[in-house]
Every structure is written in structure tokens, then in C-alpha cells.
Amino acid sequence: MKPSYLDASLSIEKRVEDLLSRMTLDEKLAQMGCVWSTQLLHEGRLERSAAREKLADGIGHVARIGGATLLTPRESAAFANEIQRFLLEETRLKVPAIIHEESCAGYLGRDATCFPQAIGLAATFDPALVGEIGNVIRLQMRAVGAHHTLAPVLDLVHDPRWGRTEETFGEDPYLISQLGIAYVRGVQGECLAQGIACTGKHFVGYGASEGGMNWAPAHLGARELRELYVTPFEAAICEAGLASIMNGYHELDGVPCGGSRALLTDLLRGELGFDGVVVADYFTVDCLRGYHRIAADKGEAALRALEAGIDVELPQLDCYGAPLKEALGSGRVPIALVDGAVRRVLRAKFQLGLFEKPLVDAVAASSVFDTRSQRALARRAAAESIVLLTNERNLLPLGKNLRSVAVLGPSADGIRLLQGDYHYPAHLELMFGRIDAPRPVPKVKDPKSPIELGECFPPMVSVLEGVRRIVSPQTEVLFAPGCDILGPSTEGFGQAVALAQRAEVAILVVGGRSGVVDGCTSGESIDRAELGLPGVQQALVEAVVRTGRPVVVVMVDGRPLTVPWIAKHVGALLHAWLPGEEGGNAVADVLFGDVNPSGRLPIGMPRSVGQLPVYYGHKASGGRSQWKGSYTDSPATPLFSFGHGLSYTRFEYGSLVVEPREVGAGDLVAISAEITNSGARFGEEVVQLYVHDPVASVTRPVKELRGLARIALEAGETKRLRFELSVEQLAFRGLDEQWIIEPGAIEVMIGSASDDVRLAGAFEVTGPPVRLGGRRRFTTPVRVEAAC
């Protein structure tokens, strides 16, 4: 007779309790741990002697088969099956493992579709698009036998010196919430048994580190923490059923997040109602000992992490292994803490359907990788992410029949430079060193392996190649890099200037190099003190501008850069972020008018690092120096504000209606307006709804985004947008630190950017103050209707 936990007709809770009751202590601890996939791999197959050593008592997680190997999808799926078969056939309780991967910008594995890095996805202001990308991630990860992703990043960032800015959705809690909800829904699917468990990270305030330095302390008040930084996590939990949470590496007020019961239990589970699994960011538990120094040994580190609420130690069983076992034996750790963590891990495995379907069809795995429709989606996402910052005298779009065009700059022909730190190519560099060639072909270090790294990527398109494909056969395309990303040499300037002088227009493609190894300018732990163009690229732009030819600058970087001189002196300036595999085609689509740009800044662009932090949602007392306003040497305003982005057409806003004019705490306010494309070509406008509470018991931001809509309009067409704003979304943390809705006037603003308000109105909240109980609302529904 089979045990109850293998009976799919029983409830998950009954199966969990039955399985837990059968476990030895070693088997329980194994479920709280992880093993690197590479520790089990030899020549593409499961190394059985290693499996007998590492998996004897089972295992909770297996780390990153796709992200840490060169295995194809079929090989990756076959390896995952071998691991699961071993657990099913050679362990006592036959508990399958959760295989986790990364997917910040698409599944991080060989041959997977490389979508734009997260900051680029944020620039689309398009939750529906993010949901489509999430669906692709789910299909590809499920095909290779993965079950859990360490994404999305829900950190809010106000200081782009932080290298991980590119992994975030930007500076605004509403935008981050909407994109996070869409991502989780797409990746997790309607049911986890057919989906991938998402991990919201990094809880909480990780993006607020002092000096923009990775793992540094964050200094946040309780109200700011909950209103801004916690909100995206709460939204993903409440509206999308987020399955997992990962802690931040940093500390808040002297307590590391990975060792904070106040954050991971009282706030996360108590206030927010989260009931999923909390996984440690890699090496977090031992960091309590070796980095933060709040534990004397690994056993004490395990106790602090377990008491705080971390259920699973990643990426390998260390402190939660022998040190925790010893601490349990000495009575320092109660077994109830272990049982609670193991319950949550087992519940997740049952929810994922692992016991019913532990294996996948390896032969079919490659069929869902980088298909034609997925590449089309990657191209559309990259194009939507491109932000047109300036366009003097309508220089863009360029004509495809130009006699000649010079494509210049170190990023023009480097497909590696279109990738972010959590794209697969960047992670290959951790294993095999830097990839510098425009078409990476170096062989792996193992002399027995015939694999060339270029074979591990899906086809990728550089900006130079994208331009060559889109212009007429008669157009002469000239190319010179001019300089390197980093380095002081200006020897290439002469050739670049000469080609610019020969051409009708010069396209300069400049920016940084994202990754996780030395020599990068952006990425995890790649923090910068300055935010100008790296190396001598600014001087290259200046030299080309002096030719007098029309100049277009395309920035390829994971951050908003400080480029005030360039913005003032070039004909057009675009930010393409880190656009992924179809980035070159997407940039060309926008430059030559096949796509009308519609991207918007998800984070403001500062004039200089001396302004930081500079963001639109500051308080009434912020955003300027009292009483003069600006700095003595610079305006206090950003170079370009949150939400900014130009188009090749014009949009007019009108007919604002706000109804009813008086509402109670539980009501909805309908805010509608008509948007007209008054230009001569099709375009998409990103309409943004902001609110402001002018008088409150605590200070409030001057603007808060509370609605957004991407609307497509043919030339001359008009549509009406109708936002349905819940009054609950006006709640804030009052003097008693409880969520409250106060009576009074509320200003509403509709515009094309945070500093480009086109329509303004107001309504009144009536009645006594109301404290919110239970969950809040996080989304403002919007309807697009034909204009009357």
C-alpha cells in the first residue's frame, strides 16, 4: 500500500503532514538545502557517485542547470530527468527536487530567447507585453524540467549608481507593481502545477543602498519602507499569488534582512499575508557570520536565518547542514522551526505537481526555444523599450534611401553589448572569461570540448547589422568603432570622423558593458561613482558632432546616464537600454521609421551624480533647495523626468471628466479623457494618471502614478480612456503607522510624462478618516473606448 503523501486524491496539507511525519532529521535538513547542478554533472551526464554523496537524503533544490552549464535544452532536460530518477529510485522517500533557474530577461539558459533586460521592459510601460514574455519563460523553463525562477526583481531604485539598476523596473512603486504582477501571472500561469514558481526579490529596500554600493546598508524610515519599497512585493503577493520571496543582502537599521524576523516573518507573513517559501539569496546565511558579523559560527548563523524566516539555504547546503544539526542537538534551535520550513518546501513541491509529473519530455524540449513567434516578441519588446529623448528639427525618422550613413561607436557591432548581466552570455563569462569578439566564437577552456561559445547563443543582431538590413541596397553603410567601451585610446577617432564627414548622417552607438566580471560597467556588484559615458566615448561624440553632420546617438546601457552636453548638441538622442537578441533590428526599426518610438523613462535621467537621488515623486519639501530652488551650479530638476519619451507623431489630450466629484472611502472614481493622434502617422501613446493629496496629516509626494495605459491611434484617430481609481489607492501610513484614507481634496493629473501634465482636475473624499483593514488595491483598471 502506497503512503498517503503519494495519493494525489488527498489534500496537499494532508500529504505534507504525512510526508513530514516520516522524515528523519537528515531528510528534513536536506529539504532545506540545495546542491549546485555542476556538482552532479560529468561530461553532460549525472555523476552517480556525486549523486550518492549529495542526494542520499534527498534535496530541496538543485541550482541552475541551464545557467551554469553549456547544455542544450534537450541535454538540460535529460540531465534534470536523471536527477529526478535518482531521487525516485535511490532515496528512501522518493521526494523530487525543485530545479531553480534565473529569468530576469528571459530564461537564462542556452538557446533561450533573450528579451530586453528588466529596465528595458519597464520602459515599455506595457504590463500585457511583460505577461506575454512571462508566458514564454514559463514554456521554456517547464520544457527543460525547471520549476522555480529567482525572478522578478521588485526592488525600487532611486540611485542608478547601483549596478543592479538594470535588473529593476525603475523608480516608481506603481509601475513596478503592475509589471511585477504581469510577470508573475505570466510565469506562474493559472496553476503552479503547469507553471513556474516566481521569486520576488530582494526583500526589502535593497535598491536604496548608501552610495549606490552593492550590499551596503539602506537607510529608510518605516513609512517610506512600507509605502514605496514594500508595495511592489505586496501587490505581487495579493494580486498575482507570488509563490516565493528572496531576502536582500543588505541591512536595515543594524539588522541584516536575512536575519530579520521583523521583516521576513512579522511584516512579510504577518502584515502581508505571504504563505509561500522564503529562499536565501546565494550565501546569505553564512553572510550573517562572515559579512555582517552578527553570528559567531555557522550554527548561530543558521539559527538567526531560520528564526528570521528563511526556509531554504541557497545555493548549497552549508549552514543548514551539519552546523544546524549540531545546534539542534545542543538545544540551541527548536525542531519546530525546522518543521515549519520543511512544511513550506514540501507544500511548494506538491503545488508544482512534482510528485505526479517529475519528468519531462527531453526530446521535445528544443521545440519551444527561440521560435519565430518568440523572436518577433523579442523584437517588439525591444522596439517598445526604446526611448526617444530628443529629436531636434525632426531629424528622425531617417530615410531608407540615404546615399550613405556612418554607423560608429564601440557598441555598434557588439552583440555581447546588447546583453545584460542576467542574460546567458554574461553568465558564460563567469565560467569561460570575457567575450570580446563581435561574433563570439572562442572555444571553451576544456580542450576536449569542441563547443564554441557563439554556438550557445540564439542568433543575435547588432545595430550595425540591423541598419544594413533596413536601408536600401544603394545606401552605403560605413562603420568604425572609434574607441573601446573603456580605455583611454583615441587612435580610432580619426577614422570615425572621416567616415562621418563622408556620410549624410552619423549614428553613434555608445554605452557600457553589462556583466558580472571585471571590465564591466554595469551589473551585479558593478557599481559606479560617475554616470557619464565610460572611457573616451563622450570625446568621440564631441569629435563627430564637430564635423557638422547630423548626428544621432543611441545609448546602449542598463542605467540612465548623465549626458547633458550630448542631449543639447546632437540631432537626436535615444536610450535603447540592454535590448537583447533582437536589439539591432529594433533600433533600426525605430531609427528608420518602421516603428514609431513609444518607450518611456522608468527612471529619471540625472544631470549629474551630485543630484542623486533625483526622482519625480519627492515630497513638497524635496526636489529643490530652499529657498533658492536650484543648486548654484546646476538645476535641481532631472535632465529627463520619469515617464518622458517622444514620438514621431503628436498627441492631444482633452475632454477630462472626473465623476463623481464626491466619494467615500470605499468608492471608485471614474477619470476619463480623450486622446487624439493629431499627427500624420500611426503611433502609440503612453497615458499616465497621477494623483496628489495637497493636505494630509503626514507629508505626501507631489505626484504619485496611479494609472497607465498604452493606446494605439491611427493618424487623426481619437479614443477615450476611462480610469477607474479606487479611493483605497489613496491610502497612506498615518501618524499611527496604520493605513488610512483621510477626507479632503485630491488632485488628478493626466499627461504624457511626470513633468508633462496635459489635463488636471479634482475630487473630494468625504466622511471621517477610515483605517484600512486587510488587503489594499494596487491596480487601476482602464478601458479604451471609441470617442463619441
Short mmCIF file of C-alpha atoms in Angstrom, two decimals, residues 447-609:
data_model
loop_
_atom_site.label_atom_id
_atom_site.label_comp_id
_atom_site.label_asym_id
_atom_site.label_seq_id
_atom_site.Cartn_x
_atom_site.Cartn_y
_atom_site.Cartn_z
CA PRO A 447 40.45 21.29 -24.76
CA LYS A 448 38.32 18.15 -25.18
CA SER A 449 35.23 20.22 -25.91
CA PRO A 450 34.52 21.29 -29.50
CA ILE A 451 31.93 23.82 -28.35
CA GLU A 452 32.37 27.45 -29.37
CA LEU A 453 30.62 29.98 -27.17
CA GLY A 454 28.94 31.61 -30.13
CA GLU A 455 27.08 28.37 -30.72
CA CYS A 456 25.46 28.69 -27.29
CA PHE A 457 23.57 31.90 -28.10
CA PRO A 458 20.43 32.24 -30.15
CA PRO A 459 21.06 34.36 -33.27
CA MET A 460 21.66 37.96 -32.24
CA VAL A 461 21.56 41.12 -34.29
CA SER A 462 23.89 44.08 -33.78
CA VAL A 463 22.84 47.65 -34.51
CA LEU A 464 25.21 47.75 -37.49
CA GLU A 465 23.62 44.63 -38.92
CA GLY A 466 20.13 45.98 -38.24
CA VAL A 467 20.94 49.17 -40.16
CA ARG A 468 22.40 47.23 -43.08
CA ARG A 469 19.27 45.11 -43.29
CA ILE A 470 16.82 48.01 -43.28
CA VAL A 471 18.39 50.57 -45.65
CA SER A 472 18.13 50.39 -49.42
CA PRO A 473 20.62 48.30 -51.40
CA GLN A 474 22.06 51.54 -52.79
CA THR A 475 22.83 53.01 -49.34
CA GLU A 476 26.49 52.86 -48.39
CA VAL A 477 26.85 51.84 -44.74
CA LEU A 478 30.19 52.90 -43.26
CA PHE A 479 31.47 51.55 -39.95
CA ALA A 480 34.17 52.34 -37.43
CA PRO A 481 34.12 51.73 -33.66
CA GLY A 482 36.13 54.88 -32.90
CA CYS A 483 37.18 53.65 -29.46
CA ASP A 484 36.63 50.94 -26.90
CA ILE A 485 33.97 50.89 -24.18
CA LEU A 486 36.71 51.50 -21.63
CA GLY A 487 40.27 52.63 -22.10
CA PRO A 488 41.95 55.95 -22.92
CA SER A 489 42.90 55.40 -26.57
CA THR A 490 41.62 57.91 -29.14
CA GLU A 491 43.50 56.39 -32.06
CA GLY A 492 40.25 55.39 -33.75
CA PHE A 493 38.78 58.89 -33.66
CA GLY A 494 40.33 59.91 -36.98
CA GLN A 495 38.71 57.09 -38.93
CA ALA A 496 35.34 57.66 -37.26
CA VAL A 497 35.43 61.38 -38.01
CA ALA A 498 36.46 60.76 -41.61
CA LEU A 499 33.55 58.37 -42.16
CA ALA A 500 31.13 60.82 -40.53
CA GLN A 501 32.31 63.51 -42.94
CA ARG A 502 31.66 61.18 -45.90
CA ALA A 503 28.16 60.26 -44.74
CA GLU A 504 24.85 62.09 -44.87
CA VAL A 505 24.18 61.21 -41.23
CA ALA A 506 26.19 59.64 -38.42
CA ILE A 507 24.66 57.13 -36.00
CA LEU A 508 26.78 56.81 -32.87
CA VAL A 509 26.08 53.74 -30.73
CA VAL A 510 27.65 54.18 -27.31
CA GLY A 511 27.22 52.96 -23.76
CA GLY A 512 28.57 50.44 -21.31
CA ARG A 513 29.25 46.77 -20.88
CA SER A 514 26.92 44.89 -18.56
CA GLY A 515 28.04 41.75 -16.79
CA VAL A 516 29.40 40.25 -13.62
CA VAL A 517 33.16 40.11 -14.30
CA ASP A 518 35.94 42.68 -14.19
CA GLY A 519 35.90 45.13 -17.06
CA CYS A 520 32.13 45.63 -16.98
CA THR A 521 30.47 48.97 -16.25
CA SER A 522 27.05 47.75 -15.11
CA GLY A 523 25.63 44.67 -13.44
CA GLU A 524 25.61 42.90 -10.10
CA SER A 525 28.32 44.42 -7.89
CA ILE A 526 29.42 46.65 -10.80
CA ASP A 527 28.66 49.97 -9.14
CA ARG A 528 29.84 53.33 -10.48
CA ALA A 529 30.72 56.62 -8.84
CA GLU A 530 30.10 58.55 -12.08
CA LEU A 531 27.37 58.04 -14.66
CA GLY A 532 28.79 59.61 -17.79
CA LEU A 533 29.73 57.57 -20.84
CA PRO A 534 32.61 55.26 -19.90
CA GLY A 535 36.11 55.71 -21.31
CA VAL A 536 36.57 58.32 -24.04
CA GLN A 537 33.15 57.88 -25.65
CA GLN A 538 32.00 61.39 -24.74
CA ALA A 539 35.04 62.79 -26.55
CA LEU A 540 34.23 60.60 -29.56
CA VAL A 541 30.71 62.04 -29.71
CA GLU A 542 32.08 65.57 -29.44
CA ALA A 543 34.57 64.91 -32.26
CA VAL A 544 31.82 63.61 -34.58
CA VAL A 545 29.49 66.50 -33.69
CA ARG A 546 32.23 68.95 -34.74
CA THR A 547 32.03 67.58 -38.30
CA GLY A 548 28.75 69.42 -38.70
CA ARG A 549 26.98 66.33 -39.98
CA PRO A 550 23.60 65.37 -38.47
CA VAL A 551 24.31 63.09 -35.51
CA VAL A 552 22.07 60.52 -33.86
CA VAL A 553 23.25 58.99 -30.58
CA VAL A 554 21.89 55.64 -29.41
CA MET A 555 22.78 54.73 -25.83
CA VAL A 556 23.03 51.01 -25.02
CA ASP A 557 23.32 50.79 -21.26
CA GLY A 558 21.49 49.47 -18.22
CA ARG A 559 21.41 52.82 -16.47
CA PRO A 560 20.16 56.34 -17.09
CA LEU A 561 23.41 58.14 -17.96
CA THR A 562 24.40 61.74 -17.29
CA VAL A 563 24.75 63.17 -20.80
CA PRO A 564 23.62 66.83 -20.71
CA TRP A 565 26.14 68.00 -23.33
CA ILE A 566 25.14 65.26 -25.73
CA ALA A 567 21.44 65.92 -25.22
CA LYS A 568 21.99 69.57 -26.11
CA HIS A 569 24.29 69.19 -29.12
CA VAL A 570 23.19 66.13 -31.11
CA GLY A 571 20.29 65.96 -33.52
CA ALA A 572 18.56 63.05 -31.79
CA LEU A 573 19.20 61.03 -28.66
CA LEU A 574 17.73 57.61 -27.87
CA HIS A 575 18.08 55.19 -24.97
CA ALA A 576 17.91 51.54 -26.04
CA TRP A 577 18.83 50.05 -22.64
CA LEU A 578 20.02 46.42 -22.99
CA PRO A 579 17.65 45.22 -25.71
CA GLY A 580 18.62 41.55 -26.10
CA GLU A 581 18.85 39.35 -29.16
CA GLU A 582 16.71 41.47 -31.49
CA GLY A 583 18.11 44.77 -30.27
CA GLY A 584 19.85 45.69 -33.51
CA ASN A 585 16.74 45.16 -35.59
CA ALA A 586 14.62 47.05 -33.06
CA VAL A 587 16.96 50.07 -33.03
CA ALA A 588 16.94 50.14 -36.83
CA ASP A 589 13.14 49.83 -36.85
CA VAL A 590 12.89 52.98 -34.76
CA LEU A 591 15.68 54.96 -36.47
CA PHE A 592 14.20 54.42 -39.93
CA GLY A 593 10.55 54.73 -39.02
CA ASP A 594 9.22 51.19 -39.30
CA VAL A 595 8.32 51.59 -35.63
CA ASN A 596 7.18 54.84 -34.06
CA PRO A 597 9.02 55.11 -30.72
CA SER A 598 6.82 54.79 -27.65
CA GLY A 599 9.18 53.92 -24.78
CA ARG A 600 9.11 55.96 -21.60
CA LEU A 601 11.74 56.51 -18.93
CA PRO A 602 11.04 54.20 -15.95
CA ILE A 603 13.63 56.15 -14.00
CA GLY A 604 14.62 59.78 -14.35
CA MET A 605 17.91 60.75 -16.02
CA PRO A 606 20.01 62.97 -13.76
CA ARG A 607 22.16 65.82 -14.99
CA SER A 608 24.97 64.73 -12.68
CA VAL A 609 25.55 62.28 -9.85
#
